[in-house]
Short mmCIF file of C-alpha atoms in Angstrom, two decimals:
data_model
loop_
_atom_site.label_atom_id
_atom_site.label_comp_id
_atom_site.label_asym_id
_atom_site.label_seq_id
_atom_site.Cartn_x
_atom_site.Cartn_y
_atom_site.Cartn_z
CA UNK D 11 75.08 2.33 101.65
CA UNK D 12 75.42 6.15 101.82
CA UNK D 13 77.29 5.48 98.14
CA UNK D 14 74.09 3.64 96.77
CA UNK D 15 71.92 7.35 98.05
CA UNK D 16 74.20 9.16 96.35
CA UNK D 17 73.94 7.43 92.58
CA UNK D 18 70.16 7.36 93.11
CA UNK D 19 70.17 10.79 94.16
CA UNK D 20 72.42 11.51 90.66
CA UNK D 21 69.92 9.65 89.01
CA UNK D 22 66.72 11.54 90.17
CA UNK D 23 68.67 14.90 89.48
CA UNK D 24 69.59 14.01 86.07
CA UNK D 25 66.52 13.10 85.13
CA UNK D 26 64.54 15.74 86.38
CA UNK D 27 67.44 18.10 84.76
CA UNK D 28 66.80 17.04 81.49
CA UNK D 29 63.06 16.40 81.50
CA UNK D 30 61.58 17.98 78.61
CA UNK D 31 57.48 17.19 78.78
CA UNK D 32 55.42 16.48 81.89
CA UNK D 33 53.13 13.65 81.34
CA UNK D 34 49.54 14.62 81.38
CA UNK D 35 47.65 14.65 84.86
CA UNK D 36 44.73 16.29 86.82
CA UNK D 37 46.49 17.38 89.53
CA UNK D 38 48.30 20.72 87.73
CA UNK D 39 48.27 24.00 89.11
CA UNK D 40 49.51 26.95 86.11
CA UNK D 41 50.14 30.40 86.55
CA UNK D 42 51.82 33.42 86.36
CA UNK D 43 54.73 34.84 88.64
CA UNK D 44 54.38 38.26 89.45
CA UNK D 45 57.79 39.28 89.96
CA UNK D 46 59.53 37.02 86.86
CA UNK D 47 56.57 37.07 84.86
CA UNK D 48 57.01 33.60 83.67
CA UNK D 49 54.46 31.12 84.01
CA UNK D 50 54.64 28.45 86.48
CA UNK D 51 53.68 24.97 86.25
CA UNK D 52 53.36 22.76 89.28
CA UNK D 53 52.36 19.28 88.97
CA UNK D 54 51.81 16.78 91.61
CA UNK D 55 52.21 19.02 94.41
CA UNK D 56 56.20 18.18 93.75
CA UNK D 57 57.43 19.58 90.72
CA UNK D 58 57.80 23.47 89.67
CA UNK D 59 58.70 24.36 86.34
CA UNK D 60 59.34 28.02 85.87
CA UNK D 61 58.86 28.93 81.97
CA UNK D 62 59.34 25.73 79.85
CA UNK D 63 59.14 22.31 80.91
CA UNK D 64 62.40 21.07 81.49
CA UNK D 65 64.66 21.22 84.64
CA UNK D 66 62.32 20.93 87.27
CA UNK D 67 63.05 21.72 91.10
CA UNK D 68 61.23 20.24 93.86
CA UNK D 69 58.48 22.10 95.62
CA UNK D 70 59.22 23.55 99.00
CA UNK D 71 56.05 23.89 100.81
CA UNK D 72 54.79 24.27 104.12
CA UNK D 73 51.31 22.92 105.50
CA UNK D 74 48.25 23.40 103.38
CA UNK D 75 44.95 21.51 102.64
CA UNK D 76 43.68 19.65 99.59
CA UNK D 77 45.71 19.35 96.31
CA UNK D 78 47.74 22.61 94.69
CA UNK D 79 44.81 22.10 91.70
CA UNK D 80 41.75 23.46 94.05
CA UNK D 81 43.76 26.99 94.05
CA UNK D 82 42.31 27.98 90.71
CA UNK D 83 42.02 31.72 92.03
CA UNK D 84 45.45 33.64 90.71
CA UNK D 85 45.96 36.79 91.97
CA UNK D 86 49.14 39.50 91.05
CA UNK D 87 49.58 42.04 93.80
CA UNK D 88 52.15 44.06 94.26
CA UNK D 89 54.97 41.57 92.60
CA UNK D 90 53.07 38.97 94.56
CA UNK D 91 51.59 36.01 93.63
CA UNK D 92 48.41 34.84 95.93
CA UNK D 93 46.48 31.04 95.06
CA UNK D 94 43.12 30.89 96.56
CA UNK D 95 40.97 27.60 97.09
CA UNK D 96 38.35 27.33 95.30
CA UNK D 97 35.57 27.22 97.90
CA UNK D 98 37.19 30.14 99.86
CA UNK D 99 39.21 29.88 102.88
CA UNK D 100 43.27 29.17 102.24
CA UNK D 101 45.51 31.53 100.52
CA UNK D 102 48.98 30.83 99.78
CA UNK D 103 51.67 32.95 98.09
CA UNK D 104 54.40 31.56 95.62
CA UNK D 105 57.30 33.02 97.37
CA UNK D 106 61.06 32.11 95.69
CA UNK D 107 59.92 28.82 94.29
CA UNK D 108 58.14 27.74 97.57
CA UNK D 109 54.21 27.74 98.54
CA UNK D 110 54.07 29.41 101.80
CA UNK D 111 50.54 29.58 103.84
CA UNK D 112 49.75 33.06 104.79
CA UNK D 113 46.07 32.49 106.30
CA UNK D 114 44.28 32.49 109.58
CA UNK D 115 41.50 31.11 107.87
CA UNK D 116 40.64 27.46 107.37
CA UNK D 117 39.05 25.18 104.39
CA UNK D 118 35.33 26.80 103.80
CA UNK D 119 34.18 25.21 101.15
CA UNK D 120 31.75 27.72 100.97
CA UNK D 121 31.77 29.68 97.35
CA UNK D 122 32.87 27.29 94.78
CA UNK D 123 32.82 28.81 91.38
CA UNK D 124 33.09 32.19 92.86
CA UNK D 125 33.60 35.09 90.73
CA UNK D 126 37.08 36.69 91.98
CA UNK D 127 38.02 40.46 91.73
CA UNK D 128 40.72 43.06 93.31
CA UNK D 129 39.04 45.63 94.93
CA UNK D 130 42.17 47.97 96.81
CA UNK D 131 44.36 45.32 96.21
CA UNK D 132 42.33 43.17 98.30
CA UNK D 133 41.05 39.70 97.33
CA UNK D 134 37.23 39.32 96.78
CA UNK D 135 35.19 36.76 95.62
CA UNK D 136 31.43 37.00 94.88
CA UNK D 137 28.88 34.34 95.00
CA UNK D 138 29.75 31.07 94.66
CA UNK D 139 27.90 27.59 96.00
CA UNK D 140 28.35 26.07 98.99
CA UNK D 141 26.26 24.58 101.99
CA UNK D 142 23.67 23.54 99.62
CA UNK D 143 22.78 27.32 99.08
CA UNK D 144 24.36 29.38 95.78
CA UNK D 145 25.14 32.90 97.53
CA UNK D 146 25.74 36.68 96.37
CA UNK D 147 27.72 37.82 98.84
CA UNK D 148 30.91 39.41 99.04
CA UNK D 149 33.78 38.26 101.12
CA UNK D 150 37.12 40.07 101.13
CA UNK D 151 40.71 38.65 102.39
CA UNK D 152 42.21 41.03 104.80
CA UNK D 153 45.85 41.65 104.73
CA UNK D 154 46.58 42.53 107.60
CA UNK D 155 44.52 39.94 109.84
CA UNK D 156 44.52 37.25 107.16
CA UNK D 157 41.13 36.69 107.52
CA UNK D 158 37.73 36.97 105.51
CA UNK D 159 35.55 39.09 106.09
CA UNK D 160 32.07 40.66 104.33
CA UNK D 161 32.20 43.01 101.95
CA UNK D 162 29.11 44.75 101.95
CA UNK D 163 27.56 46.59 99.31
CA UNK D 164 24.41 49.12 99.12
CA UNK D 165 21.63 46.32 98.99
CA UNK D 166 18.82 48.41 97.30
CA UNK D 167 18.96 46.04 94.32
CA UNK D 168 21.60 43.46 94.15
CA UNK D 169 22.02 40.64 91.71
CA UNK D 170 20.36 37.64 93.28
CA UNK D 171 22.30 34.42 94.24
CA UNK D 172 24.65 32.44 91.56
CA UNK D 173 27.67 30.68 90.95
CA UNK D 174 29.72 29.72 87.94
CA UNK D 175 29.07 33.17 86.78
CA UNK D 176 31.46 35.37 83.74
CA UNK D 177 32.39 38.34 85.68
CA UNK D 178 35.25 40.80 84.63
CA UNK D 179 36.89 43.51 87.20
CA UNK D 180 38.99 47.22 86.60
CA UNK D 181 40.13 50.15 88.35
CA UNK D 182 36.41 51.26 88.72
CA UNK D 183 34.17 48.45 88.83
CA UNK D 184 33.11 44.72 88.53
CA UNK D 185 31.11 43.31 85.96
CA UNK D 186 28.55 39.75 86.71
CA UNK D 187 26.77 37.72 83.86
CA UNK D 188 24.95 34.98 84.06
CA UNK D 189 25.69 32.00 86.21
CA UNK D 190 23.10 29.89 88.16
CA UNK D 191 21.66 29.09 91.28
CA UNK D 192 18.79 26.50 92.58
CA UNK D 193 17.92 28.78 95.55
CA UNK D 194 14.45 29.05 94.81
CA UNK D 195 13.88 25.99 92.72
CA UNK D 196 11.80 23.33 94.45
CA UNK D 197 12.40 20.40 91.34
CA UNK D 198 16.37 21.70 91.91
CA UNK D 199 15.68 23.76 88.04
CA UNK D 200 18.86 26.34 88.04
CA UNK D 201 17.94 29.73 87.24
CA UNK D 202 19.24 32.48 85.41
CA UNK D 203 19.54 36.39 85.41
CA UNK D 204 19.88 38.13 82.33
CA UNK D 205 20.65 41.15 83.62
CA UNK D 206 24.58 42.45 83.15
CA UNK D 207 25.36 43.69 86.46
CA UNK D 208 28.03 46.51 87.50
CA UNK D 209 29.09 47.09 90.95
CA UNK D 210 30.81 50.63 91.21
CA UNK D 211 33.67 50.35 93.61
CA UNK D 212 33.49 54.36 94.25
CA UNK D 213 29.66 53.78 96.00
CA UNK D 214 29.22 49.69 96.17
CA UNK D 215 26.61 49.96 94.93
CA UNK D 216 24.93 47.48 92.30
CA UNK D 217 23.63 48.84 89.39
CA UNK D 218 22.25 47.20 85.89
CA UNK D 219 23.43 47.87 82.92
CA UNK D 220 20.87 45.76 80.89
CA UNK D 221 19.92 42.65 79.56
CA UNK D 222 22.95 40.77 78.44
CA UNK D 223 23.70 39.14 74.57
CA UNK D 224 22.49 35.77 74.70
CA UNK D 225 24.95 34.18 72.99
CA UNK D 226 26.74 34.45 76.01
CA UNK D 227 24.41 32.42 77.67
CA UNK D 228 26.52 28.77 77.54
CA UNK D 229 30.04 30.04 77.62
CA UNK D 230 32.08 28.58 80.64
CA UNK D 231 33.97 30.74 82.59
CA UNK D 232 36.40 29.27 83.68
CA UNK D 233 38.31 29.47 80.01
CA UNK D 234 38.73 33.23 80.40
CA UNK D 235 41.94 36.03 80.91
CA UNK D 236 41.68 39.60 80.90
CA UNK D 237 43.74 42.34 80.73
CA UNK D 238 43.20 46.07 81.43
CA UNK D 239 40.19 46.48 79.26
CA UNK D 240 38.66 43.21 77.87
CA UNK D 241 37.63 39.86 78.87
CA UNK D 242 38.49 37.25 76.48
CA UNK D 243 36.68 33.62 76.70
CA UNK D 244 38.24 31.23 75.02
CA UNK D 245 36.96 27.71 73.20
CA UNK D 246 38.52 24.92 70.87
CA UNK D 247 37.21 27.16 67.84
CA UNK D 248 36.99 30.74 68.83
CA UNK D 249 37.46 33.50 71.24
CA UNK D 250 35.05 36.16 72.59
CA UNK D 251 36.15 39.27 73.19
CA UNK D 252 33.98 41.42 75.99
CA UNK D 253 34.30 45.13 76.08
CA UNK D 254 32.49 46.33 78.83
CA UNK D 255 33.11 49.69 78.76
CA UNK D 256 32.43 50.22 74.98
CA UNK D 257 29.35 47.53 75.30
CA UNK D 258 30.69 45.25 72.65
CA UNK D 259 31.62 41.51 72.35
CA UNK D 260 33.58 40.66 69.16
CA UNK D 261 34.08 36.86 67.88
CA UNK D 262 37.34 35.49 66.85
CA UNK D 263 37.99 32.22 64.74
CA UNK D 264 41.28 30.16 66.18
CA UNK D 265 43.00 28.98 62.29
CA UNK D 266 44.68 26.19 64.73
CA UNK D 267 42.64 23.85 67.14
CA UNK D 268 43.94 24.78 70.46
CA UNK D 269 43.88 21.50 72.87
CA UNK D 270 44.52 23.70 75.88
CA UNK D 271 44.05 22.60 79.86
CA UNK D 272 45.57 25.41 81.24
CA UNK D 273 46.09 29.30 80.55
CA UNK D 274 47.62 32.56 81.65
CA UNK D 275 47.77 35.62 80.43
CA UNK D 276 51.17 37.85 80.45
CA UNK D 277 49.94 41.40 80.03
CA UNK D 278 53.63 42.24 79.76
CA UNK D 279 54.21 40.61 76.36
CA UNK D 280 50.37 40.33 75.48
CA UNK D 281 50.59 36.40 75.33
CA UNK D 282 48.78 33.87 76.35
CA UNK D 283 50.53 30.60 77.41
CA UNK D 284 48.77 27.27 77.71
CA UNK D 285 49.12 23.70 78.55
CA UNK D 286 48.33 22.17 75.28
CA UNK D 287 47.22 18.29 75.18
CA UNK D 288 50.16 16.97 72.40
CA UNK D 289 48.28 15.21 69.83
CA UNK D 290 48.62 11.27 69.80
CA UNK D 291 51.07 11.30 73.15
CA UNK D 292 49.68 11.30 76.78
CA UNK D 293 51.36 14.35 77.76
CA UNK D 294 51.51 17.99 77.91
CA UNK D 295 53.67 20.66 76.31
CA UNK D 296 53.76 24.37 77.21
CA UNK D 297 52.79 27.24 74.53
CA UNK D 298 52.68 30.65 73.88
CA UNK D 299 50.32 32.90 71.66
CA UNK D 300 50.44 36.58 71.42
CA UNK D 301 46.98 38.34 71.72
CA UNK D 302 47.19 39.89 68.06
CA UNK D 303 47.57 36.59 66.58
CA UNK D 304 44.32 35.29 68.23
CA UNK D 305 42.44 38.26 67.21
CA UNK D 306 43.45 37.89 63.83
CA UNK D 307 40.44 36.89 62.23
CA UNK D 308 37.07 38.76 62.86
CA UNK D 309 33.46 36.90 62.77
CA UNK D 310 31.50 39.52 63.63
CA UNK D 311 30.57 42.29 66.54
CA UNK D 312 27.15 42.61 68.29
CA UNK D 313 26.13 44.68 71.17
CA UNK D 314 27.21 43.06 75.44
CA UNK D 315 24.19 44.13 76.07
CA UNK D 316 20.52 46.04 76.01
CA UNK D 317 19.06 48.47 78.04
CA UNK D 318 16.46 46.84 80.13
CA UNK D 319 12.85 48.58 79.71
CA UNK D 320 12.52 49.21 83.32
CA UNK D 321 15.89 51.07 83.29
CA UNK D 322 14.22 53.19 81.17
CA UNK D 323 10.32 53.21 83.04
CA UNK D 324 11.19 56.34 85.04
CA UNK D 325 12.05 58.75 82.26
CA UNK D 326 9.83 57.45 79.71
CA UNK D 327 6.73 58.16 82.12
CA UNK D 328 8.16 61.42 83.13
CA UNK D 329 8.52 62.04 79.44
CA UNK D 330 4.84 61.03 79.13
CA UNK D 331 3.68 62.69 81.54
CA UNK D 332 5.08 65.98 80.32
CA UNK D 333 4.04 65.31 77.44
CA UNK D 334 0.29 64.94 78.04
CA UNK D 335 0.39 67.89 80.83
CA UNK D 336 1.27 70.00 77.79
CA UNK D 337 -1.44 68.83 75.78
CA UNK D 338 -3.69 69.25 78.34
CA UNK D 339 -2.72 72.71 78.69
CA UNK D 340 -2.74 73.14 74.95
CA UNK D 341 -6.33 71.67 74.71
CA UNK D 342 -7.54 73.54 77.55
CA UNK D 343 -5.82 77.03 76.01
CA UNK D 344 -7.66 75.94 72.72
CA UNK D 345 -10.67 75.15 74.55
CA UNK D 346 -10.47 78.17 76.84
CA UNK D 347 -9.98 80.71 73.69
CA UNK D 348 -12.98 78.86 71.91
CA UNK D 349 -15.22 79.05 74.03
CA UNK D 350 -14.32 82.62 75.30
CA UNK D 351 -15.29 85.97 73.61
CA UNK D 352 -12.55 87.83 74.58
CA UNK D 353 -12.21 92.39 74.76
CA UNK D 354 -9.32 93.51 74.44
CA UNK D 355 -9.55 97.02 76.43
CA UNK D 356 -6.59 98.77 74.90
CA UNK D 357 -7.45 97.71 71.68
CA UNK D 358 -10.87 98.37 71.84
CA UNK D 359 -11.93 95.18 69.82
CA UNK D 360 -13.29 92.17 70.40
CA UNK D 361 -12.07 88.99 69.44
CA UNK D 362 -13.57 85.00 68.95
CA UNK D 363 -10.74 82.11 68.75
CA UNK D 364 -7.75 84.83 68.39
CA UNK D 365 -10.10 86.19 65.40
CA UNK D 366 -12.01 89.72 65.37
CA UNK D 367 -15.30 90.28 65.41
CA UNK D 368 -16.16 92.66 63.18
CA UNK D 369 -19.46 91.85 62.37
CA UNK D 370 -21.62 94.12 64.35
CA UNK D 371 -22.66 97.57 64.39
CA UNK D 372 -21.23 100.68 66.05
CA UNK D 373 -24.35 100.44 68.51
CA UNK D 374 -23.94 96.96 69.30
CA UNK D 375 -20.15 97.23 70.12
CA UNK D 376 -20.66 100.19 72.24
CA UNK D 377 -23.64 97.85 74.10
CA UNK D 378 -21.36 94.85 74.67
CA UNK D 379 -18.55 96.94 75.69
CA UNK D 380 -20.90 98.81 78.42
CA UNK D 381 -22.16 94.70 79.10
CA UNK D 382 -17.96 93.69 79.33
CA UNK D 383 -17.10 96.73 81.74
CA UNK D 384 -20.01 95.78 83.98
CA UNK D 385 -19.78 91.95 84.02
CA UNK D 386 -18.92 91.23 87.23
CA UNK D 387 -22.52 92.69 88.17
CA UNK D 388 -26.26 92.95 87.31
CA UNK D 389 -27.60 95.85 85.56
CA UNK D 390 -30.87 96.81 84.93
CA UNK D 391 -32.11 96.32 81.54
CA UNK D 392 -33.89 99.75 81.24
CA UNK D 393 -30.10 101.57 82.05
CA UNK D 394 -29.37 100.24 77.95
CA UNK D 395 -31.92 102.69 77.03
CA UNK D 396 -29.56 105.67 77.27
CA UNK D 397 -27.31 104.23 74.26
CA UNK D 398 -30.49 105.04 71.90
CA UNK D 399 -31.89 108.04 73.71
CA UNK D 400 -28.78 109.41 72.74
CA UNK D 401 -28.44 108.34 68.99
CA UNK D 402 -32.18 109.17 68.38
CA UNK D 403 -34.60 110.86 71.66
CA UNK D 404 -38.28 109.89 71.12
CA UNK D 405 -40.87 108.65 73.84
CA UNK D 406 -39.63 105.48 76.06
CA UNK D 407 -41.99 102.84 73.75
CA UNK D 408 -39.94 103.37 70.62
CA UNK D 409 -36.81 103.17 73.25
CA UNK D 410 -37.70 100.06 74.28
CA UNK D 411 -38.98 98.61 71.18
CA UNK D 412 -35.34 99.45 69.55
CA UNK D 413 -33.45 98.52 72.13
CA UNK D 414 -34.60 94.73 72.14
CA UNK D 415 -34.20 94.61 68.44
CA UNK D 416 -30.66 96.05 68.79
CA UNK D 417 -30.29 93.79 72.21
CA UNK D 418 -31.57 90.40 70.45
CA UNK D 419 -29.61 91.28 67.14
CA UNK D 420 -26.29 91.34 69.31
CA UNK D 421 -26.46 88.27 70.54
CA UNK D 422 -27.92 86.44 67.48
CA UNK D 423 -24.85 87.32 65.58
CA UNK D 424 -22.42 86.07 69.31
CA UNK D 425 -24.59 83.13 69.19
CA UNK D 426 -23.41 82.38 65.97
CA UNK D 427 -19.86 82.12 66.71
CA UNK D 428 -20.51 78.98 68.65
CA UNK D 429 -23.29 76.37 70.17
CA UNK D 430 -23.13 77.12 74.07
CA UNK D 431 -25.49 74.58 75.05
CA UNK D 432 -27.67 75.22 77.89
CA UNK D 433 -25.88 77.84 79.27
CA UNK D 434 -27.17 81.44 78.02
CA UNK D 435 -24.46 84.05 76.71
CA UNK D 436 -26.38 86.86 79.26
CA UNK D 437 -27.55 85.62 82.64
CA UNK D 438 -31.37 87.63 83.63
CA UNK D 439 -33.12 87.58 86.98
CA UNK D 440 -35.24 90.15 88.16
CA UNK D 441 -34.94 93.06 90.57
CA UNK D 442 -35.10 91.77 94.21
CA UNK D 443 -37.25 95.02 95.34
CA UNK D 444 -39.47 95.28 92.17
CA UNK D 445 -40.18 92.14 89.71
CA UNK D 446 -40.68 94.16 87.13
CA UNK D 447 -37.62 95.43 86.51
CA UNK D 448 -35.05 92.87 84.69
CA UNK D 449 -31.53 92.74 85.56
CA UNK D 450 -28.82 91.37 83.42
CA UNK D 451 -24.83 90.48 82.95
CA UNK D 452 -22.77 88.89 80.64
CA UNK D 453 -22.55 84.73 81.35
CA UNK D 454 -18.92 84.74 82.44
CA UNK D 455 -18.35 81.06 80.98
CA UNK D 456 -18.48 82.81 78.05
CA UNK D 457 -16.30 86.30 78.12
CA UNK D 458 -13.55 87.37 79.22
CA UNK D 459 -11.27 91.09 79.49
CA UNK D 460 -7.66 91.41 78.31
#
């Protein structure tokens, strides 16, 4: 009996030595070891294969929940290699060919399709659906509890709840596009946001970067690697290249139709290896692909994404506003020197819209300058008499009878400068202790001293 274990033991061993190809099934988990750098293939929950498929070992494992597949978060820390389920909760590390748990948590089920990021070397995911409720929280893995906790950000504006969503993470941020959510859908419609989002891991704190290319809009996530500065989404025909940083997104044709159901991305090398579907047999064969090869042949480059007008709102109104306060101020300076006969004291002129007038007579000008230096009160009319007792002395009728002609010439030739409307360049009342005597002053709507 113990000899019949033995030979079947032989058997198993030399068959599983010199396996070449793993036959093709659902239950596969791929990715890459930190510390070797090769990529790691389990299938079944019972069979690693480090680098190529042959010469399998059997998986040493201790206690976890639901199938090795469900851990499609793969994270590289340190020389350590962390699997998270899918809908949060477990995290195990491949440790020297074993899984070993290393949680306190338990099976949450609570953000599937998650978007996952590092964030000081601690594992995040954001979003997700579970619950029947899409979310846009945070939750972070702590390494020294192992538990989750919340992550929270500065909530002033936030991207609003999704899952299945494109998202790309560096040394200073994480970026969100897309993805859906029913939250607020009555006839269970998914929405969308089209808005690129950016969380900046110095503040947390959310910001938009604008409305993202919509070409993007149907690509599936879960076909994507990344390295330090792009994220790369991959299909049968092409790859997209995302540069968030330089707001680009450059298309790539594949020459050979890659039948892939797994990837991972060596950022050593700058490959990407795959599980490729062989063509014609029901199994699977592992491959490799170095970056420069798949980026090989352009399509064309277009623009992540546009500035959002309400980015934008604050400064352009500002703009505006400056903009019309200055032509108010220009208007009103126009208006203001228009309208406004203006003396110049050390120049002894007098000037209409910046222009001199030099239309009147030496008697006039010495009038409206006595009318200037006195505006600010009423003078009689009789103390202009002086100006042509002085030029020519005769009796006080002649006075008078020249001085209205020179008065009412004066201010025929201002009122020709401009209309006024119903204001009057010179302002008259009469004297308060004897009506008979008029008093008068320059309008002051209508002059000025400079």
């Amino acid at each position: 009996m113990p000899r019949l274990f033995l030979r079947l033991f032989i058997l198993l061993f030399t068959s599983l030595g010199t396996a070449q190809k793993i036959p093709r099934t659902e239950n596969i988990c791929f990715f890459q070891d930190a510390k070797t750098g090769k990529p790691i293939t389990i299938v079944n929950d019972s069979l690693v294969y480090k680098g190529e498929l042959k010469n399998p070992i059997i998986l040493k494992h201790n206690n976890y929940p639901d199938a090795l597949e469900r851990y499609k978060y793969h994270f590289n820390i340190n020389n350590h290699t962390y699997l998270v389920h899918d809908g949060c909760g477990p995290v195990l590390e491949y440790r020297n060919d074993s899984i070993v748990r290393i949680d306190n948590s338990f099976l949450q089920k609570n953000q599937n399709n998650a978007s996952p990021f590092l964030y000081k070397n601690q594992i995040c995911l954001f979003g997700g659906y579970g619950l029947f409720t899409t979310k846009n929280i945070i939750t972070r893995f702590d390494n020294k509890t192992k538990e989750w906790f919340r992550l929270y950000s500065i909530e002033e504006d936030k991207p609003n709840e999704r899952s299945g969503a494109i998202s790309f993470f560096d040394n200073n941020g994480f970026y969100v596009i897309g993805g859906l959510n029913n939250n607020n859908s009555i006839d269970n419609t998914f929405q969308e946001d089209p808005i690129l989002w950016h969380l900046n891991f110095t503040t947390l704190k959310w910001e938009r970067k604008g409305n993202y290319n919509k070409l993007l809009k149907n690509c599936n996530p879960k076909n994507t690697f990344q390295d330090e500065n792009k994220l790369y989404i991959l299909t049968s025909e092409k790859i997209i290249a995302i540069d968030f940083n330089k707001n680009k997104i450059t298309w790539y044709k594949i020459d050979d139709l890659i039948a892939y159901s797994n990837i991972s991305y060596d950022n050593n090398s700058k490959s990407l290896y795959y599980l490729a579907n062989l063509s014609g047999e029901v199994r699977l064969i592992l491959t490799k692909i170095t970056l420069s090869e798949l980026l090989k042949s352009p399509i064309k480059t277009e623009k992540l994404y546009f500035s959002s007008w309400h980015e934008y709102a604050l400064p352009i109104l500002s703009i505006l506003f400056v903009i019309l306060l200055f032509f108010g101020i220009y208007k009103y300076l126009i208006n203001s020197t228009g309208k406004y006969f203006v003396y110049h004291q050390s120049k002894n002129k007098f000037y209409f819209k910046s222009k001199i007038i030099s239309n009147l007579d030496p008697l006039e000008e010495k009038i409206l300058i006595y009318l200037f230096q006195n505006k600010k009160t009423y003078i009689q009319l009789n103390q202009l008499n002086s100006f042509l007792e002085k030029e020519n002395p005769d009796n006080v009728a002649n006075v008078i009878k020249k001085r209205d002609l020179v008065f009412s010439s004066l201010f025929v030739k201002l009122n020709a400068y401009f209309t006024h409307g119903e204001n009057p360049l010179v302002l008259v009342k009469k004297n308060e202790v004897d009506k008979r005597i008029k008093e008068i002053k320059l309008n002051p709507l209508y002059f000025t001293l400079k």
